[in-house]
PDB file of C-alpha atoms in Angstrom:
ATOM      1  CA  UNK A   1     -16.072  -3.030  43.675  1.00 68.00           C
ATOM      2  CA  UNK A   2     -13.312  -2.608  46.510  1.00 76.00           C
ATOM      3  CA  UNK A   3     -10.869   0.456  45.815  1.00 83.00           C
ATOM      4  CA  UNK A   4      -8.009  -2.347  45.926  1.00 83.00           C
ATOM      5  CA  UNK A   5      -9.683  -4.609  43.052  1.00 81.00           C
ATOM      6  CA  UNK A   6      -9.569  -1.263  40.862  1.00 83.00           C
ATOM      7  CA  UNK A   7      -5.948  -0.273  41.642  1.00 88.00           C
ATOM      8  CA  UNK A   8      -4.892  -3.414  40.568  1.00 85.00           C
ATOM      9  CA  UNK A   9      -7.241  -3.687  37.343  1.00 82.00           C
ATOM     10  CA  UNK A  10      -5.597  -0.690  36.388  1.00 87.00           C
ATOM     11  CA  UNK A  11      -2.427  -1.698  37.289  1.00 89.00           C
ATOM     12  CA  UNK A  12      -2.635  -5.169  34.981  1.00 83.00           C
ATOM     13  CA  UNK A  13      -4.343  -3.178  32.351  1.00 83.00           C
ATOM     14  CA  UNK A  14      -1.781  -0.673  31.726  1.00 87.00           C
ATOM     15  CA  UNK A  15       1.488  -2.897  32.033  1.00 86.00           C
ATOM     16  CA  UNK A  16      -0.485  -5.725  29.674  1.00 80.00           C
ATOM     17  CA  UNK A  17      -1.673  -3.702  27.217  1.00 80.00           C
ATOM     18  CA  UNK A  18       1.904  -2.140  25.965  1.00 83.00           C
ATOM     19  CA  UNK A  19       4.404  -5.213  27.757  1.00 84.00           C
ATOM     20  CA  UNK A  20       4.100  -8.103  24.667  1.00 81.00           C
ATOM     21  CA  UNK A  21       2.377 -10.247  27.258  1.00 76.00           C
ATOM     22  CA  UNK A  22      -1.737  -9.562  26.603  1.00 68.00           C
ATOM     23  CA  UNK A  23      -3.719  -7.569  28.268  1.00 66.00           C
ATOM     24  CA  UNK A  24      -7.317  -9.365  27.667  1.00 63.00           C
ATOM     25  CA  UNK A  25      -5.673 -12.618  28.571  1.00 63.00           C
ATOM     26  CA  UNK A  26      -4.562 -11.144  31.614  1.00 66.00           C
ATOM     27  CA  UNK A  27      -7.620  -9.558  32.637  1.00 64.00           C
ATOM     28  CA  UNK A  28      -9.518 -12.466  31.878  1.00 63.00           C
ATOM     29  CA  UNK A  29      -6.742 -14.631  34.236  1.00 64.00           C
ATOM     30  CA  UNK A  30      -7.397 -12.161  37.169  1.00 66.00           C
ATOM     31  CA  UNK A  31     -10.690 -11.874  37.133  1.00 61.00           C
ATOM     32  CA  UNK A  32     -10.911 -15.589  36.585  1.00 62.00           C
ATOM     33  CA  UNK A  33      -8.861 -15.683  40.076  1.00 64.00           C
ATOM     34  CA  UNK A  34     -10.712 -13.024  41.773  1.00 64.00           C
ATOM     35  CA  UNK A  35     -14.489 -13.557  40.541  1.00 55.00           C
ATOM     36  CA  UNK A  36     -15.587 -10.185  39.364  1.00 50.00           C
ATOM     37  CA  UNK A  37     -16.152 -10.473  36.306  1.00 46.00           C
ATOM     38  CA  UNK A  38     -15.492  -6.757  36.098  1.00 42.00           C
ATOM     39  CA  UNK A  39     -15.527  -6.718  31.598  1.00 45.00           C
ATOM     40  CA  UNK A  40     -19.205  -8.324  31.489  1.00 45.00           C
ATOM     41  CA  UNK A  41     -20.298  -6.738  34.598  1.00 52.00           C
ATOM     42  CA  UNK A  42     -18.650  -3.093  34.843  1.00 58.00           C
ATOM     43  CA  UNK A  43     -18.549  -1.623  30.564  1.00 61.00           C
ATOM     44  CA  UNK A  44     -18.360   2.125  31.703  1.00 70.00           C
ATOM     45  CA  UNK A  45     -15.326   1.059  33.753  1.00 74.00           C
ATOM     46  CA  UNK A  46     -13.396  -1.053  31.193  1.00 72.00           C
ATOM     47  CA  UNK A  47     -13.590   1.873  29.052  1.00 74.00           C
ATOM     48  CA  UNK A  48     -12.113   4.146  31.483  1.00 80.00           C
ATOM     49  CA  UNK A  49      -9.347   1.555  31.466  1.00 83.00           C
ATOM     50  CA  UNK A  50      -8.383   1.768  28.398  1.00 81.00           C
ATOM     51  CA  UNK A  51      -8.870   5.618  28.309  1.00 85.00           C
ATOM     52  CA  UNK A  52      -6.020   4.883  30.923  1.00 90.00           C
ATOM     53  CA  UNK A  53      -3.400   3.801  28.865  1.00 89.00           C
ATOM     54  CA  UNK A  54      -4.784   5.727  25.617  1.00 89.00           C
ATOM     55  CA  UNK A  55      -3.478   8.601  27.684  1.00 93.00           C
ATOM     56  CA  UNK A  56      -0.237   7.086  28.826  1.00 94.00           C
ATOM     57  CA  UNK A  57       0.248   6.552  25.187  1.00 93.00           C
ATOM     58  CA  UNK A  58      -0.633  10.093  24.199  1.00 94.00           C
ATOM     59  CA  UNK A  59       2.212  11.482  27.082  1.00 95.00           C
ATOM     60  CA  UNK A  60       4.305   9.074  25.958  1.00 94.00           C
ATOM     61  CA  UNK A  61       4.752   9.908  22.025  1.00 95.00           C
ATOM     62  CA  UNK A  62       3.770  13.443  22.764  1.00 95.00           C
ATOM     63  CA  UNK A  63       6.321  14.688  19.871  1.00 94.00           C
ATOM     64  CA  UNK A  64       5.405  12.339  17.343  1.00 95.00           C
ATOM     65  CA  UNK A  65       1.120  12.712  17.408  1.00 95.00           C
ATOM     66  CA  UNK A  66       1.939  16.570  17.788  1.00 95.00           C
ATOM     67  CA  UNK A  67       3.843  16.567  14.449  1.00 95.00           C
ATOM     68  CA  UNK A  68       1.118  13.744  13.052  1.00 95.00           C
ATOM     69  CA  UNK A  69      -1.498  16.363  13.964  1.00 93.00           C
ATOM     70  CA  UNK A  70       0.513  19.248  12.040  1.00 94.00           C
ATOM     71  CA  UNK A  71       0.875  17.329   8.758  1.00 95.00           C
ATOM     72  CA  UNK A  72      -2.175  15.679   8.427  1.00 95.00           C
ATOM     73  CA  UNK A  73      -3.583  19.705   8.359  1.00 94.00           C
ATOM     74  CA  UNK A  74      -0.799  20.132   6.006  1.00 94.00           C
ATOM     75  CA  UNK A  75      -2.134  16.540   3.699  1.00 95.00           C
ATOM     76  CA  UNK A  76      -5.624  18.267   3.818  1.00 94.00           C
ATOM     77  CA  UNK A  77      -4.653  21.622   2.525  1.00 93.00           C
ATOM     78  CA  UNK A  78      -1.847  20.196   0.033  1.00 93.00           C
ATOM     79  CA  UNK A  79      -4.625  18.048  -1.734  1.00 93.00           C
ATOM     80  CA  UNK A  80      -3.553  14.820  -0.178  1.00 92.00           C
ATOM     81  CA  UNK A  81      -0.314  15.138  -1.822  1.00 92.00           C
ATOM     82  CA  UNK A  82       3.023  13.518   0.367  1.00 92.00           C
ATOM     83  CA  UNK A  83       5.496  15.584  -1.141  1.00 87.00           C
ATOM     84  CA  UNK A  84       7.925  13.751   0.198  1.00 86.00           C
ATOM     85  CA  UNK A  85       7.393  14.226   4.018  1.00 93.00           C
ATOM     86  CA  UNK A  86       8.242  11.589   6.131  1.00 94.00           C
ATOM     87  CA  UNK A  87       4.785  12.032   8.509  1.00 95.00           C
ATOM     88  CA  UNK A  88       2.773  12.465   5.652  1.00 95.00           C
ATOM     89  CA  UNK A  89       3.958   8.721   5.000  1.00 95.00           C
ATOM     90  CA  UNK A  90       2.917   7.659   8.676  1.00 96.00           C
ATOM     91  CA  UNK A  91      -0.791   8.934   8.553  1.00 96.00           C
ATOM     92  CA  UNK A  92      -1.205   7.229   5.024  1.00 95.00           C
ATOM     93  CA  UNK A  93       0.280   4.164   6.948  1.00 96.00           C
ATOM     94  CA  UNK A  94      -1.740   4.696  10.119  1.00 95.00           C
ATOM     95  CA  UNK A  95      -4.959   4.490   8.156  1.00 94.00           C
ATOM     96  CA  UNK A  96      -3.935   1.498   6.310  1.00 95.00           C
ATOM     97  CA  UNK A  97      -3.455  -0.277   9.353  1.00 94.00           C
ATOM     98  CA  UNK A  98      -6.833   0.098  10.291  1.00 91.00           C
ATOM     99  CA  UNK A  99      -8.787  -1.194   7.313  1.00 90.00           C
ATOM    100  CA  UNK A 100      -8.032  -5.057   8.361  1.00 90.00           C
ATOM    101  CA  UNK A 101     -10.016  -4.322  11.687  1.00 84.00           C
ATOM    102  CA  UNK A 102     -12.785  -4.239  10.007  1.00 83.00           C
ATOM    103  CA  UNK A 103     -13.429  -7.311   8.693  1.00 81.00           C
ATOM    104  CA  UNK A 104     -13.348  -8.520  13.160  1.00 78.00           C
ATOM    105  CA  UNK A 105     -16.620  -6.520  12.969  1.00 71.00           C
ATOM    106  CA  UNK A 106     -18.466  -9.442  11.536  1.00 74.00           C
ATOM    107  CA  UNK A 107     -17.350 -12.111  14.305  1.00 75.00           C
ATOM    108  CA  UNK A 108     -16.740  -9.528  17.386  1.00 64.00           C
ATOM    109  CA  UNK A 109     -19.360 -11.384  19.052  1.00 64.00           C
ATOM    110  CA  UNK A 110     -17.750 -15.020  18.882  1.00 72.00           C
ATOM    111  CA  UNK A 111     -14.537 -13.191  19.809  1.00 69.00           C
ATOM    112  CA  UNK A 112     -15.692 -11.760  22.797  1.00 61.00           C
ATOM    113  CA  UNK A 113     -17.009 -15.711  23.805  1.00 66.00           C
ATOM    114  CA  UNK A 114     -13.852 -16.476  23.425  1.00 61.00           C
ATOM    115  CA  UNK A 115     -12.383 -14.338  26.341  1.00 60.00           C
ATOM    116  CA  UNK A 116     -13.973 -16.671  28.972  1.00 62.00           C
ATOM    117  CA  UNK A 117     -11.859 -19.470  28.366  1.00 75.00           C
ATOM    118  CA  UNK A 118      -8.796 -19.794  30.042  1.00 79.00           C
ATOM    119  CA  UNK A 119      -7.612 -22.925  28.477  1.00 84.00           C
ATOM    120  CA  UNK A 120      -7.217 -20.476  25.385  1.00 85.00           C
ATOM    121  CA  UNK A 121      -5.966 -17.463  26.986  1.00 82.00           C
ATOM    122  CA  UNK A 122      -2.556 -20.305  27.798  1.00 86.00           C
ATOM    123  CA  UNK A 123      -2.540 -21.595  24.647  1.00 90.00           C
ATOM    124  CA  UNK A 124      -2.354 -18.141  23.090  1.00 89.00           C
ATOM    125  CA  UNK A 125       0.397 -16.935  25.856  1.00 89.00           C
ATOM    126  CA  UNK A 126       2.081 -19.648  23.863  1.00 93.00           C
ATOM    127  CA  UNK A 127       1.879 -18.567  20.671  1.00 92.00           C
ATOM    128  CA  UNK A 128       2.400 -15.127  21.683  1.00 91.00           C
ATOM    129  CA  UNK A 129       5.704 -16.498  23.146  1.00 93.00           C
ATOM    130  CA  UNK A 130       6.825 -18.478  19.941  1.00 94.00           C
ATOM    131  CA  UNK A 131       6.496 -14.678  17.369  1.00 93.00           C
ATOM    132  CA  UNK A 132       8.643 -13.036  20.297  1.00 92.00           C
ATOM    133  CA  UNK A 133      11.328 -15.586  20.237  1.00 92.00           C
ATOM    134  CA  UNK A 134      11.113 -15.962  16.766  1.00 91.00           C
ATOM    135  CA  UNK A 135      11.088 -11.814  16.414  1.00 89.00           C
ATOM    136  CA  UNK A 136      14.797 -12.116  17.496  1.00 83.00           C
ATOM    137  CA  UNK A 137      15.753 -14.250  13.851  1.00 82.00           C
ATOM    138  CA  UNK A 138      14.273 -11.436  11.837  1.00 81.00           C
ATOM    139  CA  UNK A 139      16.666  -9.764   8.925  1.00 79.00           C
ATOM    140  CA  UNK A 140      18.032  -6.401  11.159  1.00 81.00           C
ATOM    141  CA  UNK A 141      16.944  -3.558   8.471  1.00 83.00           C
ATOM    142  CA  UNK A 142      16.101   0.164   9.291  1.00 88.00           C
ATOM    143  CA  UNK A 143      12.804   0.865   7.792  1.00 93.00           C
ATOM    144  CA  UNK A 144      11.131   3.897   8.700  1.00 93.00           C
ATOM    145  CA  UNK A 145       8.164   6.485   7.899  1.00 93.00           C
ATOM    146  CA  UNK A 146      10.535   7.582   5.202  1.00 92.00           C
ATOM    147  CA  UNK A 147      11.061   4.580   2.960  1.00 92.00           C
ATOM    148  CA  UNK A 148       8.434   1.297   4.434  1.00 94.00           C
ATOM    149  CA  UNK A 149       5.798   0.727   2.115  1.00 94.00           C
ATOM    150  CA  UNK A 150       2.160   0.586   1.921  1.00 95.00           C
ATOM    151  CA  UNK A 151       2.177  -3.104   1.554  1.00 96.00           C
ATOM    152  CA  UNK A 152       4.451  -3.392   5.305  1.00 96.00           C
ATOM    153  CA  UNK A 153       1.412  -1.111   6.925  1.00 96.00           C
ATOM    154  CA  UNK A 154      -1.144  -3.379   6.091  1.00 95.00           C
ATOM    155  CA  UNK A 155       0.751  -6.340   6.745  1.00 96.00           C
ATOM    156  CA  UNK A 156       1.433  -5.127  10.687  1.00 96.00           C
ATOM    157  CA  UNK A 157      -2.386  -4.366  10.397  1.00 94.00           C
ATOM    158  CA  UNK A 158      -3.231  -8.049   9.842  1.00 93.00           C
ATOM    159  CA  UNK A 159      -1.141  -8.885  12.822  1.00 92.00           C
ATOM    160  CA  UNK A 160      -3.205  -6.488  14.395  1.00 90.00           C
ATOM    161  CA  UNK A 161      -6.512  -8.135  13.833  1.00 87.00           C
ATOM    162  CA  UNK A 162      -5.566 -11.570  15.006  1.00 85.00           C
ATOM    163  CA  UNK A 163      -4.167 -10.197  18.360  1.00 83.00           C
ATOM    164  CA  UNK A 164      -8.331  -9.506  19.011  1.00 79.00           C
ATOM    165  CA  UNK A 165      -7.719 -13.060  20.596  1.00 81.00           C
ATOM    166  CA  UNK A 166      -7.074 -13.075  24.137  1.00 77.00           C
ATOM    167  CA  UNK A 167      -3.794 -14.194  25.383  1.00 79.00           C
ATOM    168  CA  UNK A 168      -2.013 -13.114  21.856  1.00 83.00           C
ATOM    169  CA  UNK A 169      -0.319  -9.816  22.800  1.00 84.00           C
ATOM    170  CA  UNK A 170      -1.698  -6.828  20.573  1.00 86.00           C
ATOM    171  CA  UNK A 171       1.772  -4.918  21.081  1.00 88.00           C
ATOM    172  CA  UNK A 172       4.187  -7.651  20.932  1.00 90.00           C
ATOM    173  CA  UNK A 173       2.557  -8.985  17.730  1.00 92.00           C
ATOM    174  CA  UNK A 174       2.663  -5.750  15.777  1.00 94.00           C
ATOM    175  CA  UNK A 175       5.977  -4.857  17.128  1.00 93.00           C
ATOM    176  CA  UNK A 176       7.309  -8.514  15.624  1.00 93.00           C
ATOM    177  CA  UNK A 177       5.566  -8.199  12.382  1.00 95.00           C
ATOM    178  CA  UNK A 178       7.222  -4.675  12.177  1.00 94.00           C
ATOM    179  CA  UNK A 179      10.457  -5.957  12.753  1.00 93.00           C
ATOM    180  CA  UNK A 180       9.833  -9.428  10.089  1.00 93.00           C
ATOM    181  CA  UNK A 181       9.129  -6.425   7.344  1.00 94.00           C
ATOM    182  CA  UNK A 182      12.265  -4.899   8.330  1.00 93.00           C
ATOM    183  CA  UNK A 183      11.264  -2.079  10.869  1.00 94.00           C
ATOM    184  CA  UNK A 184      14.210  -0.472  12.756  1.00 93.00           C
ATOM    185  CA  UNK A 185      13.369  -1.417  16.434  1.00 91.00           C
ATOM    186  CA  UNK A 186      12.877   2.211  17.605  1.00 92.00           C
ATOM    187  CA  UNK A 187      10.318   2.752  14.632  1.00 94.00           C
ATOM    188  CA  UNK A 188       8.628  -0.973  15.154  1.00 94.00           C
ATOM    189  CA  UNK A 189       8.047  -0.008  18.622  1.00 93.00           C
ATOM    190  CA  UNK A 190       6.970   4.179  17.413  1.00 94.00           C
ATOM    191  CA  UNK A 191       4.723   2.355  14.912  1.00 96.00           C
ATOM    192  CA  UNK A 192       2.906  -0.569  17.164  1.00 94.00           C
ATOM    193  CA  UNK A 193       2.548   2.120  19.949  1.00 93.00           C
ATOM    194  CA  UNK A 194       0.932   5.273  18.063  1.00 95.00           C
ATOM    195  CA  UNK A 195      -0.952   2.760  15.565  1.00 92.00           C
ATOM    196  CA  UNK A 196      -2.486   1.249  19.063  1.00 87.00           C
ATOM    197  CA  UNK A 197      -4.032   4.968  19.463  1.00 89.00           C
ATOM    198  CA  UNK A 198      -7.042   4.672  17.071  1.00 85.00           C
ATOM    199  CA  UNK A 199      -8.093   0.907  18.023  1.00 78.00           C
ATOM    200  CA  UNK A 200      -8.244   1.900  21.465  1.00 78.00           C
ATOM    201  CA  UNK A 201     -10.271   4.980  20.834  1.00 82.00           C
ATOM    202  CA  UNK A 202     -12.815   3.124  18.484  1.00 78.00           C
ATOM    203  CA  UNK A 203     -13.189   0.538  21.108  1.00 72.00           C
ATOM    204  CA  UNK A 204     -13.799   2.750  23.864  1.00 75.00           C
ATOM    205  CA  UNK A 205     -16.523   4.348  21.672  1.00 78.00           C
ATOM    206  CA  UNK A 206     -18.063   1.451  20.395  1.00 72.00           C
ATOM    207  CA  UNK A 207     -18.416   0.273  24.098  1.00 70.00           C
ATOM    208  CA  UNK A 208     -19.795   4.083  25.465  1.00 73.00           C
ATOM    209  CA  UNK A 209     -22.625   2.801  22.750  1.00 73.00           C
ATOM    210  CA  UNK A 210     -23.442   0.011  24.872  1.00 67.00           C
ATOM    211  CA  UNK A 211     -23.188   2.012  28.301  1.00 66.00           C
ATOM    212  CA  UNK A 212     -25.850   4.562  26.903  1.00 71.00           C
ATOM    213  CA  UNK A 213     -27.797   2.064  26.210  1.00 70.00           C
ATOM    214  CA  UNK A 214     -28.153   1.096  29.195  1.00 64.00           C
ATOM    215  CA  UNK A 215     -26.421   3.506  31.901  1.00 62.00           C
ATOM    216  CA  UNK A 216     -26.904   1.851  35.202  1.00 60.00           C
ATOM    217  CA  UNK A 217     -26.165  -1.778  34.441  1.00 55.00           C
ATOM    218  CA  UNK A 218     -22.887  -0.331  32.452  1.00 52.00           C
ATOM    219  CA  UNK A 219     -21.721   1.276  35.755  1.00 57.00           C
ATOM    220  CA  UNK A 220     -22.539  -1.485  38.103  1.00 59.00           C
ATOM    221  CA  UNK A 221     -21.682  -0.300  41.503  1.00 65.00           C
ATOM    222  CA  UNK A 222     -18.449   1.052  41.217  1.00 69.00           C
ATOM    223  CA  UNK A 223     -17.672   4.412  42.990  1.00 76.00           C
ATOM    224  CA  UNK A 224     -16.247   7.659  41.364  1.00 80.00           C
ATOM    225  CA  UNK A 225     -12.968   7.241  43.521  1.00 86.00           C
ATOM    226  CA  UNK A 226     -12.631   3.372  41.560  1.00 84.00           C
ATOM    227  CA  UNK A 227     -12.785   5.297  38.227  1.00 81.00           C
ATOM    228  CA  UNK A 228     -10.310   7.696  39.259  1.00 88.00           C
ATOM    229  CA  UNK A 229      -7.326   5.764  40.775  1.00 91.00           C
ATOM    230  CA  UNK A 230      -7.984   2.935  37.763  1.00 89.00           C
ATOM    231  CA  UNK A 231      -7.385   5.998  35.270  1.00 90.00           C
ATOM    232  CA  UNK A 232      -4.364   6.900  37.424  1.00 93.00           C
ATOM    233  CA  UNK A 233      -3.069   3.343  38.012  1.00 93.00           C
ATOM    234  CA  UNK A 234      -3.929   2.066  34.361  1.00 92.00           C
ATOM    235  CA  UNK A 235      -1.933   5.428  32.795  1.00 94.00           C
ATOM    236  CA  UNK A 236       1.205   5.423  35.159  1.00 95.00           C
ATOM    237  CA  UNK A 237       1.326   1.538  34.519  1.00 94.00           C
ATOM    238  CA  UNK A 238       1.213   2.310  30.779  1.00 93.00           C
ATOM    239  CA  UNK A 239       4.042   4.372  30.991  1.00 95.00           C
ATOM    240  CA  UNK A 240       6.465   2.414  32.718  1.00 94.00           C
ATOM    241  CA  UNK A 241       5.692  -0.728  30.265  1.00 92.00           C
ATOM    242  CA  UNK A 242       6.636   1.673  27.353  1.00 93.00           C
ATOM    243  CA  UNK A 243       9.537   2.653  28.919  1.00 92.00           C
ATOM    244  CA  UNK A 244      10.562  -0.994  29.257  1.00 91.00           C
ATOM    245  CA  UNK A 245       9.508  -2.098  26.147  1.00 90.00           C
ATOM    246  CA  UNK A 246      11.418   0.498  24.374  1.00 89.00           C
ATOM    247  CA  UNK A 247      14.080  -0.075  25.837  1.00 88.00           C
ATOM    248  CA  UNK A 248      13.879  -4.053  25.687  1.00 86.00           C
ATOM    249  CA  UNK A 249      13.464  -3.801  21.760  1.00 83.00           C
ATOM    250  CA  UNK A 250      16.528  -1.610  21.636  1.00 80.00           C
ATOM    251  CA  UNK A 251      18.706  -4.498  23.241  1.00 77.00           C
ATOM    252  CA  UNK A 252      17.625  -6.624  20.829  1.00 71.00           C
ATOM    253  CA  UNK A 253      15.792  -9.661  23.167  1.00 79.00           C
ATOM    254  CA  UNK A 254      12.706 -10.330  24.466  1.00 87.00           C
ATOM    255  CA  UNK A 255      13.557 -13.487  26.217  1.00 88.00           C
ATOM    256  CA  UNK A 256      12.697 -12.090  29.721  1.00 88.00           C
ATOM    257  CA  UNK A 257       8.698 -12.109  27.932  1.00 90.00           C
ATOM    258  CA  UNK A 258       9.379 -14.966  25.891  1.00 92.00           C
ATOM    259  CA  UNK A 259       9.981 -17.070  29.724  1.00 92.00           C
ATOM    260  CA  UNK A 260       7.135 -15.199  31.360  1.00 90.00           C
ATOM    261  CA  UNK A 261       4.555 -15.977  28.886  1.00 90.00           C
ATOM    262  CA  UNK A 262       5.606 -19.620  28.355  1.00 94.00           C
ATOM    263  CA  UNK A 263       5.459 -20.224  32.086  1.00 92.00           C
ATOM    264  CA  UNK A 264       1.773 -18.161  32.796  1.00 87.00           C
ATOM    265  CA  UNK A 265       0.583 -20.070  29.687  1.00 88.00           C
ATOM    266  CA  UNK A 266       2.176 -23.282  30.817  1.00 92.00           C
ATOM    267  CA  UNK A 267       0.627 -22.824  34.218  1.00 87.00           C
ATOM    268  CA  UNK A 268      -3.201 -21.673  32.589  1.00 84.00           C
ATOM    269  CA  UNK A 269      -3.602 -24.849  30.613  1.00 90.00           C
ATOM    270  CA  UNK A 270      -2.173 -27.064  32.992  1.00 91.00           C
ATOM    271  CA  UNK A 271      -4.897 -25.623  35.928  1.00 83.00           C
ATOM    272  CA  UNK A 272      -7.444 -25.784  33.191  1.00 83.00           C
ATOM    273  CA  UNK A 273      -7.160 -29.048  32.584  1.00 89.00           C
ATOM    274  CA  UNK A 274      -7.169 -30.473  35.771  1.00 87.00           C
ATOM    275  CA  UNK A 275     -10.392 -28.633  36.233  1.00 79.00           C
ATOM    276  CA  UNK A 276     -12.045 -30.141  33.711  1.00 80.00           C
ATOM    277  CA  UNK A 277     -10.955 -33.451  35.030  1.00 74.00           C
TER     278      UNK A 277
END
């Protein structure tokens, strides 16, 4: 793998994954282009990838998963009672948004067939296009950690599990279904962001499984300088698409994303189709 093709892996990872535009359907449209192939081929370094932007995320909401870390020591010793603080309510939250990810377990493997096609990676760009236009309709209410409920948590973990499918955006789905439950924008964003932290981790872990299995074919032949500037690239590029999107969501209008993905999408079926002719 050139030291150009990683910079600009990283560089697609970590504005994809947090900008509401997909980051598997963008990796699977540039390596599509390119011919790499570097999720079958390379596992060791699409984990590093996304141990990119776990840490841009980490920097990024540095204040809130220090104070998530305090209270959930606090939970533990209190018995698991709230008692009425606010990040008490996140981690309950946090937890519930994960128990819908489980039931992708059971069909991970037709999932991850479904990241080779292209035709549905611009079909989904679509879709992903309609919930961010559609985002902009919802009631404007100012749920938090202090007063949303259990049943808005698991609700924004649902939207969770369906953007598994390439080409429907992981953050700009669970940033919408925030905001249709009532979410102020700064928490929808807080919320889809820090929420993002454990699904990235188990991923990364479950895919380290694979690479122990079998080291060599994980790492492919990739250099130590590739990892290192797609770490750099994919966490610097994660940053800057939080930035945006938080301050996107706080002007109210995602059209800018809702254009881009209709026109990539647009332009993925339409080349997809005349290949199959």
């Amino acid at each position: 793998m050139s030291l150009w093709f990683a910079i600009l892996q990283g560089l697609v990872q970590g504005l994809t994954e947090f900008l509401p535009v997909s980051s598997s359907g963008h990796l699977v449209l540039v390596q599509t282009l390119f011919g790499d192939g570097v999720e079958t081929n390379y596992m060791l370094f699409n984990v590093l990838l996304h141990f990119g932007t776990l840490l841009s995320v980490i920097v990024a909401f540095w204040k809130d998963i220090k104070e998530l870390f305090v209270e959930f020591f606090g939970w533990i010793r209190d018995g698991f009672k709230i008692n009425g603080h606010p990040y008490r309510r996140f981690i309950v939250m946090l937890l519930l948004t994960i128990v819908p990810m489980f039931a992708i377990l059971p069909v991970k493997s037709t999932l991850e067939d479904a990241f080779s096609s292209p035709l549905l990676v611009g079909l989904l760009l679509l879709v992903t296009a309609a919930i961010l236009y559609l985002s902009e309709k919802a009631p404007k209410k100012h749920k938090t950690e202090e007063n949303a409920t259990w049943l808005d948590a698991l609700i924004v973990g649902i939207g969770q599990c369906f953007a598994v499918l390439p080409g429907l955006s992981r953050s700009g789905t669970t940033i919408c279904t925030g905001l249709f439950r009532g979410f102020s924008r700064d928490f929808a964003v807080r919320f889809a962001f820090i929420m993002s932290l454990p699904v990235i981790l188990g991923a990364n872990i479950l895919e380290l499984v694979d690479v122990f299995k079998d080291p060599a074919a994980a790492m492919g032949e990739v250099s130590i300088a590739c990892y290192l500037v797609s770490i750099l690239a994919a966490m610097l590029s994660g940053l800057a698409a939080i930035r945006m999107v938080r301050f996107v969501s706080k002007r109210g209008n995602f059209r800018p994303f809702v254009v881009y993905c209709t026109l990539i999408g647009t332009i993925t079926i339409v080349v997809s189709l005349i290949k199959m002719i």
